[in-house]
Amino acid sequence: MARLHLFDLDGTLLHGTTAPVEFSRQLGREAETVALDRAIAEGRIGPPEYAAQVYELWGDLTEAHVRAAFESAPWLARIREVWAEIRSAGEYCAVVSLSPSFFVELLLDWGAHAAHGSRFPDVPFTEPVDPAGVLSAAAKVTTADRLCAEFGVARTDCVAYGDSSSDKDLFAAVPVSVAVNADAHLAGLATYSYTGRDLWDAYELVVRAR
């Protein structure tokens, strides 16, 4: 049976940072976004409040800023090679992230079968952000279920890769999980744990055990 590999973005594929921090840096507003990232990680605000506040910070954001952030971000090594290997094995790979979809969807060009993020208006913004389109930890599981239906697999065929509290629900819902450079929120929850800068090495933990 084919498997579906589900990858978190912030802190997982991106090492030590988040997509919002990366494109906020392009606007000179990195510090404000780091503070908001800390607030949501600590549970002091929820995803809708976070989205509303970063939306205000990103009023000047353009596609050029987003592309520059994507190209300069500290990605793990060999992401494209891992996804090419997954495809060649007849399996599926998808990114499910709380970060804005306009950034997450750029990973389709690297070989992901699907990429889902919180729904934000296209940049530059001319419409408000809809709180109903902002993903949460629980929504990652719902999204995973939709992807399972799309690709004809079950939850029992899924592997999740993540690093923080936003991945706890998904780790609990699937049989195999890999904590990648993870914080204490995932302690004891993951099937495997990886620390480093190369996604291939994290992927091999799953492959060798099969």
PDB file of C-alpha atoms in Angstrom, residues 10-206:
ATOM      1  CA  ASP A  10       7.908  26.069   9.867  1.00  0.00           C
ATOM      2  CA  GLY A  11      10.763  24.680  11.937  1.00  0.00           C
ATOM      3  CA  THR A  12      10.658  21.413   9.968  1.00  0.00           C
ATOM      4  CA  LEU A  13      11.469  22.010   6.304  1.00  0.00           C
ATOM      5  CA  LEU A  14      12.600  25.497   7.316  1.00  0.00           C
ATOM      6  CA  HIS A  15      15.412  25.225   9.861  1.00  0.00           C
ATOM      7  CA  GLY A  16      15.046  27.375  12.957  1.00  0.00           C
ATOM      8  CA  THR A  17      12.597  29.829  11.462  1.00  0.00           C
ATOM      9  CA  THR A  18       9.124  30.275   9.993  1.00  0.00           C
ATOM     10  CA  ALA A  19       7.830  31.480   6.656  1.00  0.00           C
ATOM     11  CA  PRO A  20       6.231  34.585   8.248  1.00  0.00           C
ATOM     12  CA  VAL A  21       9.573  35.559   9.809  1.00  0.00           C
ATOM     13  CA  GLU A  22      11.347  35.078   6.494  1.00  0.00           C
ATOM     14  CA  PHE A  23       9.144  37.390   4.482  1.00  0.00           C
ATOM     15  CA  SER A  24       8.750  39.832   7.370  1.00  0.00           C
ATOM     16  CA  ARG A  25      12.535  40.162   7.216  1.00  0.00           C
ATOM     17  CA  GLN A  26      12.127  41.420   3.654  1.00  0.00           C
ATOM     18  CA  LEU A  27       9.985  44.264   5.053  1.00  0.00           C
ATOM     19  CA  GLY A  28      12.209  45.029   8.060  1.00  0.00           C
ATOM     20  CA  ARG A  29       9.556  43.674  10.462  1.00  0.00           C
ATOM     21  CA  GLU A  30      11.251  40.497  11.617  1.00  0.00           C
ATOM     22  CA  ALA A  31      11.239  41.381  15.324  1.00  0.00           C
ATOM     23  CA  GLU A  32       7.486  41.984  15.400  1.00  0.00           C
ATOM     24  CA  THR A  33       6.789  38.657  13.709  1.00  0.00           C
ATOM     25  CA  VAL A  34       9.183  36.740  15.970  1.00  0.00           C
ATOM     26  CA  ALA A  35       7.222  38.133  18.932  1.00  0.00           C
ATOM     27  CA  LEU A  36       3.940  36.987  17.385  1.00  0.00           C
ATOM     28  CA  ASP A  37       5.406  33.542  16.645  1.00  0.00           C
ATOM     29  CA  ARG A  38       6.383  33.292  20.303  1.00  0.00           C
ATOM     30  CA  ALA A  39       2.922  34.356  21.421  1.00  0.00           C
ATOM     31  CA  ILE A  40       1.136  31.724  19.348  1.00  0.00           C
ATOM     32  CA  ALA A  41       3.647  29.025  20.328  1.00  0.00           C
ATOM     33  CA  GLU A  42       2.994  29.800  23.998  1.00  0.00           C
ATOM     34  CA  GLY A  43      -0.776  29.785  23.513  1.00  0.00           C
ATOM     35  CA  ARG A  44      -1.234  33.472  24.352  1.00  0.00           C
ATOM     36  CA  ILE A  45      -2.990  34.052  21.022  1.00  0.00           C
ATOM     37  CA  GLY A  46      -4.721  31.687  18.605  1.00  0.00           C
ATOM     38  CA  PRO A  47      -4.342  31.285  14.834  1.00  0.00           C
ATOM     39  CA  PRO A  48      -7.114  33.801  13.932  1.00  0.00           C
ATOM     40  CA  GLU A  49      -5.579  36.516  16.147  1.00  0.00           C
ATOM     41  CA  TYR A  50      -2.145  35.747  14.767  1.00  0.00           C
ATOM     42  CA  ALA A  51      -3.394  36.012  11.184  1.00  0.00           C
ATOM     43  CA  ALA A  52      -5.097  39.346  11.841  1.00  0.00           C
ATOM     44  CA  GLN A  53      -1.957  40.840  13.372  1.00  0.00           C
ATOM     45  CA  VAL A  54       0.495  39.641  10.737  1.00  0.00           C
ATOM     46  CA  TYR A  55      -1.902  40.806   8.035  1.00  0.00           C
ATOM     47  CA  GLU A  56      -1.463  44.340   9.397  1.00  0.00           C
ATOM     48  CA  LEU A  57       2.333  43.944   9.382  1.00  0.00           C
ATOM     49  CA  TRP A  58       2.356  42.787   5.755  1.00  0.00           C
ATOM     50  CA  GLY A  59       0.434  45.622   4.137  1.00  0.00           C
ATOM     51  CA  ASP A  60       3.399  46.386   1.846  1.00  0.00           C
ATOM     52  CA  LEU A  61       4.157  42.757   0.976  1.00  0.00           C
ATOM     53  CA  THR A  62       4.608  41.945  -2.721  1.00  0.00           C
ATOM     54  CA  GLU A  63       5.199  38.786  -4.730  1.00  0.00           C
ATOM     55  CA  ALA A  64       8.831  39.860  -5.104  1.00  0.00           C
ATOM     56  CA  HIS A  65       9.236  39.918  -1.316  1.00  0.00           C
ATOM     57  CA  VAL A  66       7.692  36.456  -1.019  1.00  0.00           C
ATOM     58  CA  ARG A  67       9.881  35.004  -3.758  1.00  0.00           C
ATOM     59  CA  ALA A  68      13.023  36.584  -2.257  1.00  0.00           C
ATOM     60  CA  ALA A  69      12.133  35.138   1.139  1.00  0.00           C
ATOM     61  CA  PHE A  70      11.576  31.694  -0.361  1.00  0.00           C
ATOM     62  CA  GLU A  71      14.875  31.701  -2.216  1.00  0.00           C
ATOM     63  CA  SER A  72      16.962  32.939   0.734  1.00  0.00           C
ATOM     64  CA  ALA A  73      15.305  30.870   3.476  1.00  0.00           C
ATOM     65  CA  PRO A  74      17.339  28.275   5.438  1.00  0.00           C
ATOM     66  CA  TRP A  75      15.811  25.106   3.998  1.00  0.00           C
ATOM     67  CA  LEU A  76      16.871  21.634   5.018  1.00  0.00           C
ATOM     68  CA  ALA A  77      19.101  19.965   2.450  1.00  0.00           C
ATOM     69  CA  ARG A  78      17.765  17.443  -0.099  1.00  0.00           C
ATOM     70  CA  ILE A  79      14.055  18.241   0.160  1.00  0.00           C
ATOM     71  CA  ARG A  80      13.583  17.866  -3.579  1.00  0.00           C
ATOM     72  CA  GLU A  81      15.581  14.634  -3.610  1.00  0.00           C
ATOM     73  CA  VAL A  82      13.388  13.138  -0.874  1.00  0.00           C
ATOM     74  CA  TRP A  83      10.197  14.083  -2.677  1.00  0.00           C
ATOM     75  CA  ALA A  84      11.523  12.707  -5.959  1.00  0.00           C
ATOM     76  CA  GLU A  85      12.311   9.435  -4.190  1.00  0.00           C
ATOM     77  CA  ILE A  86       8.823   9.317  -2.656  1.00  0.00           C
ATOM     78  CA  ARG A  87       7.291   9.859  -6.092  1.00  0.00           C
ATOM     79  CA  SER A  88       9.497   7.201  -7.681  1.00  0.00           C
ATOM     80  CA  ALA A  89       8.313   4.720  -5.037  1.00  0.00           C
ATOM     81  CA  GLY A  90       4.696   5.393  -6.054  1.00  0.00           C
ATOM     82  CA  GLU A  91       3.981   7.224  -2.811  1.00  0.00           C
ATOM     83  CA  TYR A  92       2.733  10.744  -2.082  1.00  0.00           C
ATOM     84  CA  CYS A  93       4.150  13.819  -0.359  1.00  0.00           C
ATOM     85  CA  ALA A  94       2.299  16.897   0.848  1.00  0.00           C
ATOM     86  CA  VAL A  95       3.013  20.004   2.900  1.00  0.00           C
ATOM     87  CA  VAL A  96       0.426  21.026   5.513  1.00  0.00           C
ATOM     88  CA  SER A  97       1.276  24.251   7.311  1.00  0.00           C
ATOM     89  CA  LEU A  98      -0.338  27.023   9.328  1.00  0.00           C
ATOM     90  CA  SER A  99       1.707  29.538   7.296  1.00  0.00           C
ATOM     91  CA  PRO A 100       0.091  31.514   4.456  1.00  0.00           C
ATOM     92  CA  SER A 101      -0.833  29.499   1.402  1.00  0.00           C
ATOM     93  CA  PHE A 102       0.855  31.990  -0.936  1.00  0.00           C
ATOM     94  CA  PHE A 103       4.211  30.838   0.485  1.00  0.00           C
ATOM     95  CA  VAL A 104       3.420  27.163   1.146  1.00  0.00           C
ATOM     96  CA  GLU A 105       2.202  26.579  -2.411  1.00  0.00           C
ATOM     97  CA  LEU A 106       5.593  27.546  -3.841  1.00  0.00           C
ATOM     98  CA  LEU A 107       6.742  24.093  -2.696  1.00  0.00           C
ATOM     99  CA  LEU A 108       4.667  22.506  -5.431  1.00  0.00           C
ATOM    100  CA  ASP A 109       7.513  23.495  -7.762  1.00  0.00           C
ATOM    101  CA  TRP A 110       9.860  21.318  -5.683  1.00  0.00           C
ATOM    102  CA  GLY A 111       7.804  18.183  -6.235  1.00  0.00           C
ATOM    103  CA  ALA A 112       5.135  18.076  -3.531  1.00  0.00           C
ATOM    104  CA  HIS A 113       1.897  16.489  -4.694  1.00  0.00           C
ATOM    105  CA  ALA A 114      -0.062  19.002  -2.601  1.00  0.00           C
ATOM    106  CA  ALA A 115       0.640  22.051  -0.440  1.00  0.00           C
ATOM    107  CA  HIS A 116      -1.919  23.508   1.962  1.00  0.00           C
ATOM    108  CA  GLY A 117      -1.572  26.576   4.164  1.00  0.00           C
ATOM    109  CA  SER A 118      -3.775  29.168   5.795  1.00  0.00           C
ATOM    110  CA  ARG A 119      -5.781  31.032   3.177  1.00  0.00           C
ATOM    111  CA  PHE A 120      -4.644  34.615   2.807  1.00  0.00           C
ATOM    112  CA  PRO A 121      -5.520  37.038   0.020  1.00  0.00           C
ATOM    113  CA  ASP A 122      -3.050  37.254  -2.838  1.00  0.00           C
ATOM    114  CA  VAL A 123      -0.290  39.801  -2.355  1.00  0.00           C
ATOM    115  CA  PRO A 124      -0.273  42.747  -2.457  1.00  0.00           C
ATOM    116  CA  PHE A 125      -3.343  42.623  -0.221  1.00  0.00           C
ATOM    117  CA  THR A 126      -6.520  44.219  -1.510  1.00  0.00           C
ATOM    118  CA  GLU A 127      -8.930  42.121   0.586  1.00  0.00           C
ATOM    119  CA  PRO A 128      -9.074  41.285   4.310  1.00  0.00           C
ATOM    120  CA  VAL A 129      -7.950  37.924   5.653  1.00  0.00           C
ATOM    121  CA  ASP A 130     -10.820  35.535   6.412  1.00  0.00           C
ATOM    122  CA  PRO A 131     -10.370  33.935   9.874  1.00  0.00           C
ATOM    123  CA  ALA A 132     -12.288  30.886   8.659  1.00  0.00           C
ATOM    124  CA  GLY A 133      -9.443  30.082   6.265  1.00  0.00           C
ATOM    125  CA  VAL A 134      -6.735  30.092   8.938  1.00  0.00           C
ATOM    126  CA  LEU A 135      -5.527  26.600   9.810  1.00  0.00           C
ATOM    127  CA  SER A 136      -5.027  25.221  13.319  1.00  0.00           C
ATOM    128  CA  ALA A 137      -3.373  22.101  14.712  1.00  0.00           C
ATOM    129  CA  ALA A 138      -6.720  20.274  14.505  1.00  0.00           C
ATOM    130  CA  ALA A 139      -7.227  21.482  10.933  1.00  0.00           C
ATOM    131  CA  LYS A 140      -4.001  19.731   9.945  1.00  0.00           C
ATOM    132  CA  VAL A 141      -5.733  16.426  10.701  1.00  0.00           C
ATOM    133  CA  THR A 142      -8.807  17.441   8.699  1.00  0.00           C
ATOM    134  CA  THR A 143      -6.578  18.430   5.785  1.00  0.00           C
ATOM    135  CA  ALA A 144      -4.715  15.130   6.041  1.00  0.00           C
ATOM    136  CA  ASP A 145      -8.020  13.257   5.850  1.00  0.00           C
ATOM    137  CA  ARG A 146      -8.960  15.150   2.677  1.00  0.00           C
ATOM    138  CA  LEU A 147      -5.600  14.293   1.153  1.00  0.00           C
ATOM    139  CA  CYS A 148      -6.025  10.636   2.088  1.00  0.00           C
ATOM    140  CA  ALA A 149      -9.324  10.603   0.216  1.00  0.00           C
ATOM    141  CA  GLU A 150      -7.746  12.354  -2.763  1.00  0.00           C
ATOM    142  CA  PHE A 151      -4.846   9.911  -3.025  1.00  0.00           C
ATOM    143  CA  GLY A 152      -6.751   6.776  -2.073  1.00  0.00           C
ATOM    144  CA  VAL A 153      -4.903   6.005   1.144  1.00  0.00           C
ATOM    145  CA  ALA A 154      -5.932   5.728   4.802  1.00  0.00           C
ATOM    146  CA  ARG A 155      -4.653   7.440   7.942  1.00  0.00           C
ATOM    147  CA  THR A 156      -2.885   4.182   8.707  1.00  0.00           C
ATOM    148  CA  ASP A 157      -0.801   4.767   5.563  1.00  0.00           C
ATOM    149  CA  CYS A 158       0.439   8.207   6.658  1.00  0.00           C
ATOM    150  CA  VAL A 159       3.787   9.436   7.951  1.00  0.00           C
ATOM    151  CA  ALA A 160       3.954  12.875   9.612  1.00  0.00           C
ATOM    152  CA  TYR A 161       7.056  15.064   9.948  1.00  0.00           C
ATOM    153  CA  GLY A 162       6.917  18.017  12.346  1.00  0.00           C
ATOM    154  CA  ASP A 163       8.606  19.970  15.095  1.00  0.00           C
ATOM    155  CA  SER A 164       6.185  21.645  17.519  1.00  0.00           C
ATOM    156  CA  SER A 165       2.806  21.870  19.244  1.00  0.00           C
ATOM    157  CA  SER A 166       1.031  22.532  15.934  1.00  0.00           C
ATOM    158  CA  ASP A 167       1.925  18.957  14.942  1.00  0.00           C
ATOM    159  CA  LYS A 168       0.706  17.177  18.094  1.00  0.00           C
ATOM    160  CA  ASP A 169      -2.778  16.406  16.791  1.00  0.00           C
ATOM    161  CA  LEU A 170      -1.440  15.017  13.524  1.00  0.00           C
ATOM    162  CA  PHE A 171       1.199  12.923  15.310  1.00  0.00           C
ATOM    163  CA  ALA A 172      -1.569  11.436  17.433  1.00  0.00           C
ATOM    164  CA  ALA A 173      -3.709  10.642  14.382  1.00  0.00           C
ATOM    165  CA  VAL A 174      -1.181   8.717  12.258  1.00  0.00           C
ATOM    166  CA  PRO A 175       0.842   5.592  13.061  1.00  0.00           C
ATOM    167  CA  VAL A 176       4.307   6.849  12.064  1.00  0.00           C
ATOM    168  CA  SER A 177       5.815  10.238  12.870  1.00  0.00           C
ATOM    169  CA  VAL A 178       9.221  11.883  12.751  1.00  0.00           C
ATOM    170  CA  ALA A 179      10.120  14.720  15.110  1.00  0.00           C
ATOM    171  CA  VAL A 180      12.488  16.963  13.130  1.00  0.00           C
ATOM    172  CA  ASN A 181      14.562  19.371  15.240  1.00  0.00           C
ATOM    173  CA  ALA A 182      11.570  19.284  17.557  1.00  0.00           C
ATOM    174  CA  ASP A 183      10.784  21.183  20.732  1.00  0.00           C
ATOM    175  CA  ALA A 184       9.531  19.738  24.005  1.00  0.00           C
ATOM    176  CA  HIS A 185       5.898  19.644  22.831  1.00  0.00           C
ATOM    177  CA  LEU A 186       6.609  16.486  20.828  1.00  0.00           C
ATOM    178  CA  ALA A 187       8.703  14.713  23.464  1.00  0.00           C
ATOM    179  CA  GLY A 188       7.611  11.102  23.681  1.00  0.00           C
ATOM    180  CA  LEU A 189       5.043  11.417  20.888  1.00  0.00           C
ATOM    181  CA  ALA A 190       7.114  10.652  17.783  1.00  0.00           C
ATOM    182  CA  THR A 191       8.036   7.263  16.381  1.00  0.00           C
ATOM    183  CA  TYR A 192      11.440   8.642  15.382  1.00  0.00           C
ATOM    184  CA  SER A 193      13.453  11.726  16.232  1.00  0.00           C
ATOM    185  CA  TYR A 194      15.936  13.532  14.006  1.00  0.00           C
ATOM    186  CA  THR A 195      18.234  16.476  14.687  1.00  0.00           C
ATOM    187  CA  GLY A 196      20.129  17.962  11.780  1.00  0.00           C
ATOM    188  CA  ARG A 197      19.928  19.836   8.490  1.00  0.00           C
ATOM    189  CA  ASP A 198      19.268  17.087   5.909  1.00  0.00           C
ATOM    190  CA  LEU A 199      15.748  15.834   5.200  1.00  0.00           C
ATOM    191  CA  TRP A 200      17.069  12.678   3.543  1.00  0.00           C
ATOM    192  CA  ASP A 201      18.470  11.492   6.877  1.00  0.00           C
ATOM    193  CA  ALA A 202      15.091  12.019   8.566  1.00  0.00           C
ATOM    194  CA  TYR A 203      13.301  10.232   5.723  1.00  0.00           C
ATOM    195  CA  GLU A 204      15.687   7.279   5.935  1.00  0.00           C
ATOM    196  CA  LEU A 205      14.591   6.623   9.519  1.00  0.00           C
ATOM    197  CA  VAL A 206      11.199   5.687   8.108  1.00  0.00           C
TER     198      VAL A 206
END
